[in-house]
């Protein structure tokens, strides 16, 4: 093929290509960048700028360490740092905030038990609760008696429920750990 | 603003680890390389894409490792790598064993790879020359050259551009003369 033919062929190919250019698969270029580790221009520029900013800080840190070393103050500096660390370790238990466990107080509206003999009923209920392992205190309150139970938890919840039903009382709602019952005189 | 790329700016951009220079080269030559790989080496579309991908990987690595200094043009280097990649794919794939390239079997064509490189180089050089020609000259010049290559008669071209036949012939001749100046570089490079 002579020069003229080569030229004509190349010209024809290019002009044909211009009429119908090939749409390139963008994945090819992505694969090329992945394998050659080329990054977007903005990323490289940002990285270079960051390097420029961080370099003086790094240089200063090294100069400071070098200064410590050349002035032979390295040991005393290290001792001071160590002492500060030990002091912080020792003081931490005193300065750490420990939240006080919050005890939820029993509800303000007390379930009322109206009986002819309040003191006796209160004592009997206290004894019945004790059989289930629940500690209750009985004290006078206004015209009657108040049974106060701080911790109502028991292994036998069914028995406790039955006992309270016997006295026409109900278990407190879930989340309540204690119970106060007012026993008042009446018919 | 669109960046004006010259070859040195492209190489500097790639060496800085950036993507835009390589993207520009890929957009400028990628399609032409793919077309050549499919047409000349009769590669399937997938294999031609693989050849294109490997060509660009090798090109970028050479630029980054400073194996390519820029003393030849980028398309010269791409032609060299591209032809080698195509031959590699043809050699490793048995499906291409009986294919003839320019009437030669694969074993013979390897010895003539320089001719293939020259052909591809010339193809890419012409593309670049046409681009420069288009920038400097009226688009009409390129249009009538295209029409003539497509086999249009002078009369038909004259009707299309709204001139008489005599004026069209003169205009076509002037366009060819101008274009020849741009193609001189490609002739010199290929000799």
Short mmCIF file of C-alpha atoms in Angstrom, two decimals:
data_model
loop_
_atom_site.label_atom_id
_atom_site.label_comp_id
_atom_site.label_asym_id
_atom_site.label_seq_id
_atom_site.Cartn_x
_atom_site.Cartn_y
_atom_site.Cartn_z
CA UNK A 1 0.00 0.00 0.00
CA UNK A 2 1.52 3.35 -1.05
CA UNK A 3 1.48 6.53 0.99
CA UNK A 4 -1.50 7.97 -0.88
CA UNK A 5 -3.62 4.87 -0.22
CA UNK A 6 -2.61 4.78 3.44
CA UNK A 7 -3.58 8.42 3.78
CA UNK A 8 -6.91 7.89 2.05
CA UNK A 9 -7.68 4.83 4.17
CA UNK A 10 -6.84 6.61 7.44
CA UNK A 11 -8.86 9.67 6.38
CA UNK A 12 -11.85 7.53 5.45
CA UNK A 13 -11.65 5.65 8.77
CA UNK A 14 -11.50 8.91 10.75
CA UNK A 15 -14.34 10.57 8.82
CA UNK A 16 -16.48 7.45 9.23
CA UNK A 17 -15.66 7.39 12.91
CA UNK A 18 -16.72 11.04 13.23
CA UNK A 19 -20.07 10.19 11.69
CA UNK A 20 -20.61 7.26 14.03
CA UNK A 21 -18.33 7.56 17.06
CA UNK A 22 -18.08 4.52 19.33
CA UNK A 23 -19.56 4.98 22.78
CA UNK A 24 -16.91 3.80 25.20
CA UNK A 25 -17.77 1.69 28.19
CA UNK A 26 -17.03 3.92 31.24
CA UNK A 27 -16.22 0.81 33.28
CA UNK A 28 -12.97 0.44 31.28
CA UNK A 29 -11.70 3.77 32.56
CA UNK A 30 -12.81 2.95 36.11
CA UNK A 31 -10.87 -0.34 35.94
CA UNK A 32 -7.84 1.52 34.58
CA UNK A 33 -7.96 4.00 37.49
CA UNK A 34 -8.37 1.18 40.00
CA UNK A 35 -5.30 -0.64 38.67
CA UNK A 36 -3.13 2.44 38.27
CA UNK A 37 -4.27 4.10 41.51
CA UNK A 38 -5.07 7.42 39.84
CA UNK A 39 -7.40 9.59 41.94
CA UNK A 40 -9.78 12.44 41.03
CA UNK A 41 -7.97 15.78 40.66
CA UNK A 42 -9.84 17.40 43.58
CA UNK A 43 -8.84 14.50 45.85
CA UNK A 44 -5.14 14.82 44.98
CA UNK A 45 -5.26 18.63 45.38
CA UNK A 46 -7.02 18.31 48.75
CA UNK A 47 -4.52 15.69 49.93
CA UNK A 48 -1.57 17.88 48.88
CA UNK A 49 -3.05 20.88 50.68
CA UNK A 50 -3.58 18.79 53.81
CA UNK A 51 0.02 17.61 53.65
CA UNK A 52 1.16 21.23 53.41
CA UNK A 53 -0.88 22.18 56.45
CA UNK A 54 0.13 19.23 58.58
CA UNK A 55 3.85 19.44 57.74
CA UNK A 56 4.62 22.53 59.93
CA UNK A 57 2.84 20.88 62.89
CA UNK A 58 4.85 17.68 62.44
CA UNK A 59 8.06 19.68 62.08
CA UNK A 60 7.29 21.62 65.27
CA UNK A 61 6.61 18.40 67.20
CA UNK A 62 9.93 16.94 66.09
CA UNK A 63 11.77 20.18 66.89
CA UNK A 64 10.22 20.19 70.39
CA UNK A 65 11.29 16.59 71.04
CA UNK A 66 14.73 17.35 69.66
CA UNK A 67 15.00 20.40 71.94
CA UNK A 68 14.11 18.29 74.97
CA UNK A 69 16.75 15.77 74.02
CA UNK A 70 19.55 18.25 73.30
CA UNK A 71 18.88 20.23 76.51
CA UNK A 72 19.19 17.02 78.52
CA UNK A 73 15.85 17.62 80.10
CA UNK A 74 14.46 14.41 78.64
CA UNK A 75 14.52 12.47 81.93
CA UNK A 76 12.85 15.19 84.00
CA UNK A 77 10.25 15.76 81.28
CA UNK A 78 9.49 12.03 81.12
CA UNK A 79 9.28 11.90 84.96
CA UNK A 80 6.87 14.84 85.00
CA UNK A 81 4.67 13.20 82.39
CA UNK A 82 4.74 9.94 84.35
CA UNK A 83 3.79 11.76 87.58
CA UNK A 84 0.87 13.49 85.91
CA UNK A 85 -0.35 10.14 84.58
CA UNK A 86 -0.04 8.51 88.04
CA UNK A 87 -1.83 11.46 89.69
CA UNK A 88 -4.68 11.28 87.22
CA UNK A 89 -4.96 7.53 87.85
CA UNK A 90 -5.10 8.11 91.62
CA UNK A 91 -7.60 10.96 91.43
CA UNK A 92 -9.98 9.38 88.98
CA UNK A 93 -12.01 7.42 91.64
CA UNK A 94 -12.63 10.69 93.54
CA UNK A 95 -13.69 12.71 90.60
CA UNK A 96 -15.73 10.09 88.79
CA UNK A 97 -19.44 10.72 89.16
CA UNK A 98 -21.35 7.71 90.37
CA UNK A 99 -25.07 8.07 89.90
CA UNK A 100 -27.15 7.41 93.05
CA UNK A 101 -29.64 4.62 92.43
CA UNK A 102 -33.06 6.14 92.31
CA UNK A 103 -35.63 4.45 94.53
CA UNK A 104 -39.07 4.79 93.19
CA UNK A 105 -41.46 5.83 95.94
CA UNK A 106 -44.79 4.04 96.28
CA UNK A 107 -47.82 5.75 94.72
CA UNK A 108 -49.46 8.68 96.52
CA UNK A 109 -53.00 7.32 96.29
CA UNK A 110 -52.95 4.41 98.73
CA UNK A 111 -55.17 1.34 98.43
CA UNK A 112 -57.53 1.42 101.38
CA UNK A 113 -58.74 -1.53 103.43
CA UNK A 114 -61.83 -0.75 105.50
CA UNK A 115 -62.22 -3.18 108.39
CA UNK A 116 -63.77 -3.20 111.87
CA UNK A 117 -60.44 -3.99 113.58
CA UNK A 118 -57.65 -2.26 111.63
CA UNK A 119 -54.76 -2.97 113.97
CA UNK A 120 -55.46 -6.69 114.06
CA UNK A 121 -56.01 -6.88 110.30
CA UNK A 122 -52.75 -4.97 109.67
CA UNK A 123 -50.79 -7.33 111.94
CA UNK A 124 -52.39 -10.42 110.31
CA UNK A 125 -51.55 -9.14 106.81
CA UNK A 126 -47.99 -8.41 107.94
CA UNK A 127 -47.69 -11.98 109.24
CA UNK A 128 -49.19 -13.45 106.05
CA UNK A 129 -46.72 -11.46 103.95
CA UNK A 130 -43.85 -12.63 106.14
CA UNK A 131 -44.82 -16.24 105.31
CA UNK A 132 -44.09 -15.38 101.66
CA UNK A 133 -40.74 -13.86 102.63
CA UNK A 134 -41.92 -10.24 102.24
CA UNK A 135 -40.96 -7.79 104.94
CA UNK A 136 -43.64 -5.26 105.89
CA UNK A 137 -43.80 -2.59 108.57
CA UNK A 138 -46.98 -1.52 110.33
CA UNK A 139 -47.36 1.95 111.80
CA UNK A 140 -50.21 4.21 112.85
CA UNK A 141 -51.37 6.64 110.22
CA UNK A 142 -54.02 9.29 110.73
CA UNK A 143 -57.04 7.37 112.10
CA UNK A 144 -55.86 3.96 110.98
CA UNK A 145 -52.78 1.89 110.29
CA UNK A 146 -50.41 1.83 107.36
CA UNK A 147 -48.65 -1.27 106.08
CA UNK A 148 -45.54 -0.36 104.17
CA UNK A 149 -43.76 -2.87 101.93
CA UNK A 150 -40.53 -1.60 100.35
CA UNK A 151 -39.72 -4.68 98.31
CA UNK A 152 -42.62 -6.75 97.10
CA UNK A 153 -40.60 -9.28 95.11
CA UNK A 154 -41.26 -12.95 95.85
CA UNK A 155 -40.70 -16.35 94.27
CA UNK A 156 -44.36 -17.17 94.63
CA UNK A 157 -46.19 -14.40 92.84
CA UNK A 158 -49.41 -16.44 92.52
CA UNK A 159 -49.60 -16.89 96.31
CA UNK A 160 -49.01 -13.15 96.82
CA UNK A 161 -51.72 -12.30 94.31
CA UNK A 162 -54.11 -14.73 96.04
CA UNK A 163 -53.30 -13.24 99.45
CA UNK A 164 -53.94 -9.69 98.27
CA UNK A 165 -57.20 -10.75 96.57
CA UNK A 166 -58.28 -12.26 99.89
CA UNK A 167 -57.97 -8.74 101.36
CA UNK A 168 -59.65 -7.23 98.27
CA UNK A 169 -56.36 -5.73 97.18
CA UNK A 170 -54.46 -5.85 93.86
CA UNK A 171 -50.81 -6.28 92.90
CA UNK A 172 -49.16 -2.94 92.04
CA UNK A 173 -48.68 -2.20 88.31
CA UNK A 174 -45.45 -3.50 86.64
CA UNK A 175 -42.44 -1.39 87.48
CA UNK A 176 -43.59 -0.66 91.06
CA UNK A 177 -41.44 -2.48 93.61
CA UNK A 178 -43.19 -1.41 96.80
CA UNK A 179 -46.69 -1.08 98.20
CA UNK A 180 -48.44 0.92 100.92
CA UNK A 181 -51.81 -0.17 102.24
CA UNK A 182 -53.99 1.94 104.50
CA UNK A 183 -56.13 0.00 106.95
CA UNK A 184 -58.92 2.16 108.36
CA UNK A 185 -61.78 1.42 110.73
CA UNK A 186 -65.27 1.09 109.28
CA UNK A 187 -68.28 -1.23 108.96
CA UNK B 1 -13.70 26.61 31.97
CA UNK B 2 -12.57 23.72 29.76
CA UNK B 3 -8.90 22.94 30.29
CA UNK B 4 -6.61 23.16 27.27
CA UNK B 5 -4.45 20.07 27.24
CA UNK B 6 -1.06 19.74 25.61
CA UNK B 7 0.99 16.56 25.82
CA UNK B 8 3.26 17.81 28.60
CA UNK B 9 0.27 18.91 30.71
CA UNK B 10 -1.25 15.43 30.25
CA UNK B 11 1.96 13.70 31.37
CA UNK B 12 2.36 16.04 34.38
CA UNK B 13 -1.26 15.42 35.40
CA UNK B 14 -0.85 11.63 35.23
CA UNK B 15 2.47 11.75 37.12
CA UNK B 16 0.76 13.77 39.85
CA UNK B 17 -1.59 10.80 40.29
CA UNK B 18 -4.61 12.63 38.83
CA UNK B 19 -7.31 11.27 36.56
CA UNK B 20 -8.30 14.13 34.25
CA UNK B 21 -5.29 13.91 31.89
CA UNK B 22 -5.77 10.16 31.39
CA UNK B 23 -9.53 10.72 30.90
CA UNK B 24 -8.78 13.24 28.16
CA UNK B 25 -6.44 10.80 26.36
CA UNK B 26 -8.99 8.00 26.76
CA UNK B 27 -11.78 10.13 25.27
CA UNK B 28 -9.56 11.34 22.45
CA UNK B 29 -8.06 8.03 21.34
CA UNK B 30 -10.07 5.28 23.11
CA UNK B 31 -12.80 4.96 20.47
CA UNK B 32 -10.35 5.03 17.58
CA UNK B 33 -8.17 2.37 19.20
CA UNK B 34 -11.21 0.19 19.88
CA UNK B 35 -12.36 0.57 16.26
CA UNK B 36 -8.88 -0.35 14.98
CA UNK B 37 -8.59 -3.38 17.31
CA UNK B 38 -11.92 -4.75 16.10
CA UNK B 39 -11.35 -3.99 12.44
CA UNK B 40 -7.68 -4.92 12.05
CA UNK B 41 -7.32 -7.80 14.52
CA UNK B 42 -10.94 -8.97 14.16
CA UNK B 43 -11.26 -9.06 17.93
CA UNK B 44 -14.65 -9.54 19.58
CA UNK B 45 -16.04 -6.45 21.31
CA UNK B 46 -15.14 -7.87 24.76
CA UNK B 47 -11.57 -8.71 23.72
CA UNK B 48 -11.14 -5.31 22.06
CA UNK B 49 -12.29 -3.68 25.32
CA UNK B 50 -9.81 -5.81 27.27
CA UNK B 51 -7.03 -4.78 24.87
CA UNK B 52 -8.03 -1.13 25.29
CA UNK B 53 -8.06 -1.40 29.08
CA UNK B 54 -4.64 -3.08 29.22
CA UNK B 55 -3.24 -0.54 26.73
CA UNK B 56 -4.22 2.33 29.01
CA UNK B 57 -3.00 0.58 32.16
CA UNK B 58 0.41 0.02 30.56
CA UNK B 59 0.49 3.55 29.18
CA UNK B 60 -0.26 5.16 32.56
CA UNK B 61 2.22 2.92 34.38
CA UNK B 62 4.93 3.81 31.85
CA UNK B 63 4.21 7.52 32.32
CA UNK B 64 4.26 7.24 36.12
CA UNK B 65 7.46 5.18 36.14
CA UNK B 66 8.98 7.68 33.69
CA UNK B 67 9.63 4.97 31.09
CA UNK B 68 7.79 7.25 28.70
CA UNK B 69 9.53 10.61 28.65
CA UNK B 70 7.40 12.32 26.05
CA UNK B 71 10.04 12.39 23.33
CA UNK B 72 7.52 10.71 21.01
CA UNK B 73 3.88 11.70 20.84
CA UNK B 74 1.33 10.02 23.10
CA UNK B 75 -0.44 8.34 20.19
CA UNK B 76 2.86 6.84 18.95
CA UNK B 77 3.29 5.18 22.32
CA UNK B 78 -0.37 4.12 22.49
CA UNK B 79 -0.04 2.52 19.01
CA UNK B 80 2.96 0.50 20.12
CA UNK B 81 1.31 -0.74 23.33
CA UNK B 82 -2.07 -1.28 21.64
CA UNK B 83 -0.71 -3.51 18.89
CA UNK B 84 1.29 -5.58 21.41
CA UNK B 85 -1.80 -6.03 23.60
CA UNK B 86 -3.89 -7.20 20.63
CA UNK B 87 -1.20 -9.68 19.59
CA UNK B 88 -1.00 -10.94 23.18
CA UNK B 89 -4.76 -11.54 23.27
CA UNK B 90 -4.71 -13.27 19.88
CA UNK B 91 -1.84 -15.52 20.98
CA UNK B 92 -3.45 -16.60 24.26
CA UNK B 93 -6.90 -17.19 22.73
CA UNK B 94 -7.25 -20.29 20.53
CA UNK B 95 -10.39 -18.85 18.90
CA UNK B 96 -8.17 -16.46 16.93
CA UNK B 97 -5.65 -19.09 15.84
CA UNK B 98 -6.83 -19.27 12.20
CA UNK B 99 -7.46 -15.57 11.74
CA UNK B 100 -5.57 -13.82 8.98
CA UNK B 101 -4.39 -10.24 9.47
CA UNK B 102 -3.48 -8.53 6.19
CA UNK B 103 -3.45 -12.02 4.68
CA UNK B 104 -0.91 -13.27 7.21
CA UNK B 105 -1.20 -15.87 9.94
CA UNK B 106 -0.56 -14.92 13.56
CA UNK B 107 2.95 -16.50 13.55
CA UNK B 108 3.94 -14.38 10.57
CA UNK B 109 2.26 -11.16 11.68
CA UNK B 110 4.30 -11.03 14.89
CA UNK B 111 7.37 -10.34 12.74
CA UNK B 112 5.44 -7.54 11.04
CA UNK B 113 4.10 -5.92 14.18
CA UNK B 114 6.04 -2.76 13.34
CA UNK B 115 3.88 -2.30 10.22
CA UNK B 116 0.74 -2.64 12.30
CA UNK B 117 2.10 -0.12 14.78
CA UNK B 118 2.80 2.28 11.92
CA UNK B 119 -0.68 1.83 10.52
CA UNK B 120 -2.35 2.51 13.85
CA UNK B 121 0.01 5.41 14.48
CA UNK B 122 -0.92 6.90 11.13
CA UNK B 123 -4.62 6.44 11.87
CA UNK B 124 -4.31 8.30 15.20
CA UNK B 125 -2.09 10.98 13.70
CA UNK B 126 -4.66 11.68 10.99
CA UNK B 127 -7.36 11.95 13.66
CA UNK B 128 -5.28 14.56 15.47
CA UNK B 129 -4.49 16.39 12.23
CA UNK B 130 -8.18 16.52 11.33
CA UNK B 131 -8.95 17.93 14.77
CA UNK B 132 -6.42 20.73 14.24
CA UNK B 133 -7.71 21.29 10.69
CA UNK B 134 -11.27 21.59 11.99
CA UNK B 135 -10.20 24.17 14.57
CA UNK B 136 -8.49 26.38 12.01
CA UNK B 137 -10.82 26.01 9.03
CA UNK B 138 -14.50 26.37 8.34
CA UNK B 139 -16.53 23.30 9.18
CA UNK B 140 -17.90 23.28 5.63
CA UNK B 141 -14.54 22.07 4.35
CA UNK B 142 -14.70 18.95 6.47
CA UNK B 143 -18.34 18.39 5.55
CA UNK B 144 -17.72 18.27 1.83
CA UNK B 145 -14.64 16.06 2.28
CA UNK B 146 -16.79 13.66 4.29
CA UNK B 147 -19.50 13.68 1.63
CA UNK B 148 -16.94 12.98 -1.06
CA UNK B 149 -15.52 10.05 0.91
CA UNK B 150 -19.04 8.73 1.28
CA UNK B 151 -19.24 8.60 -2.52
CA UNK B 152 -21.41 11.61 -3.22
CA UNK B 153 -21.11 13.06 -6.75
CA UNK B 154 -19.83 16.63 -7.22
CA UNK B 155 -23.32 17.62 -8.37
CA UNK B 156 -24.95 16.22 -5.26
CA UNK B 157 -22.36 17.91 -3.02
CA UNK B 158 -22.90 21.18 -4.92
CA UNK B 159 -26.65 20.97 -4.34
CA UNK B 160 -26.06 20.22 -0.66
CA UNK B 161 -23.79 23.22 -0.06
CA UNK B 162 -25.67 25.55 -2.42
CA UNK B 163 -22.86 26.23 -4.92
CA UNK B 164 -22.52 25.43 -8.58
CA UNK B 165 -20.44 22.43 -9.68
CA UNK B 166 -17.43 24.48 -10.81
CA UNK B 167 -17.25 26.39 -7.52
CA UNK B 168 -17.68 23.17 -5.55
CA UNK B 169 -14.79 21.54 -7.43
CA UNK B 170 -12.55 24.55 -6.73
CA UNK B 171 -13.61 24.62 -3.08
CA UNK B 172 -12.97 20.89 -2.71
CA UNK B 173 -9.53 21.26 -4.26
CA UNK B 174 -8.69 24.13 -1.88
CA UNK B 175 -9.87 22.09 1.09
CA UNK B 176 -7.68 19.15 0.07
CA UNK B 177 -4.67 21.43 -0.32
CA UNK B 178 -5.22 22.86 3.15
CA UNK B 179 -5.75 19.43 4.64
CA UNK B 180 -2.59 18.10 2.99
CA UNK B 181 -0.57 20.61 4.99
CA UNK B 182 -1.95 19.16 8.21
CA UNK B 183 -1.30 15.61 7.07
CA UNK B 184 2.34 16.33 6.21
CA UNK B 185 3.34 15.73 9.83
CA UNK B 186 1.84 12.25 9.72
CA UNK B 187 3.71 11.49 6.49
CA UNK B 188 6.98 12.64 8.04
CA UNK B 189 6.42 10.62 11.19
CA UNK B 190 5.60 7.43 9.31
CA UNK B 191 8.70 7.64 7.09
#
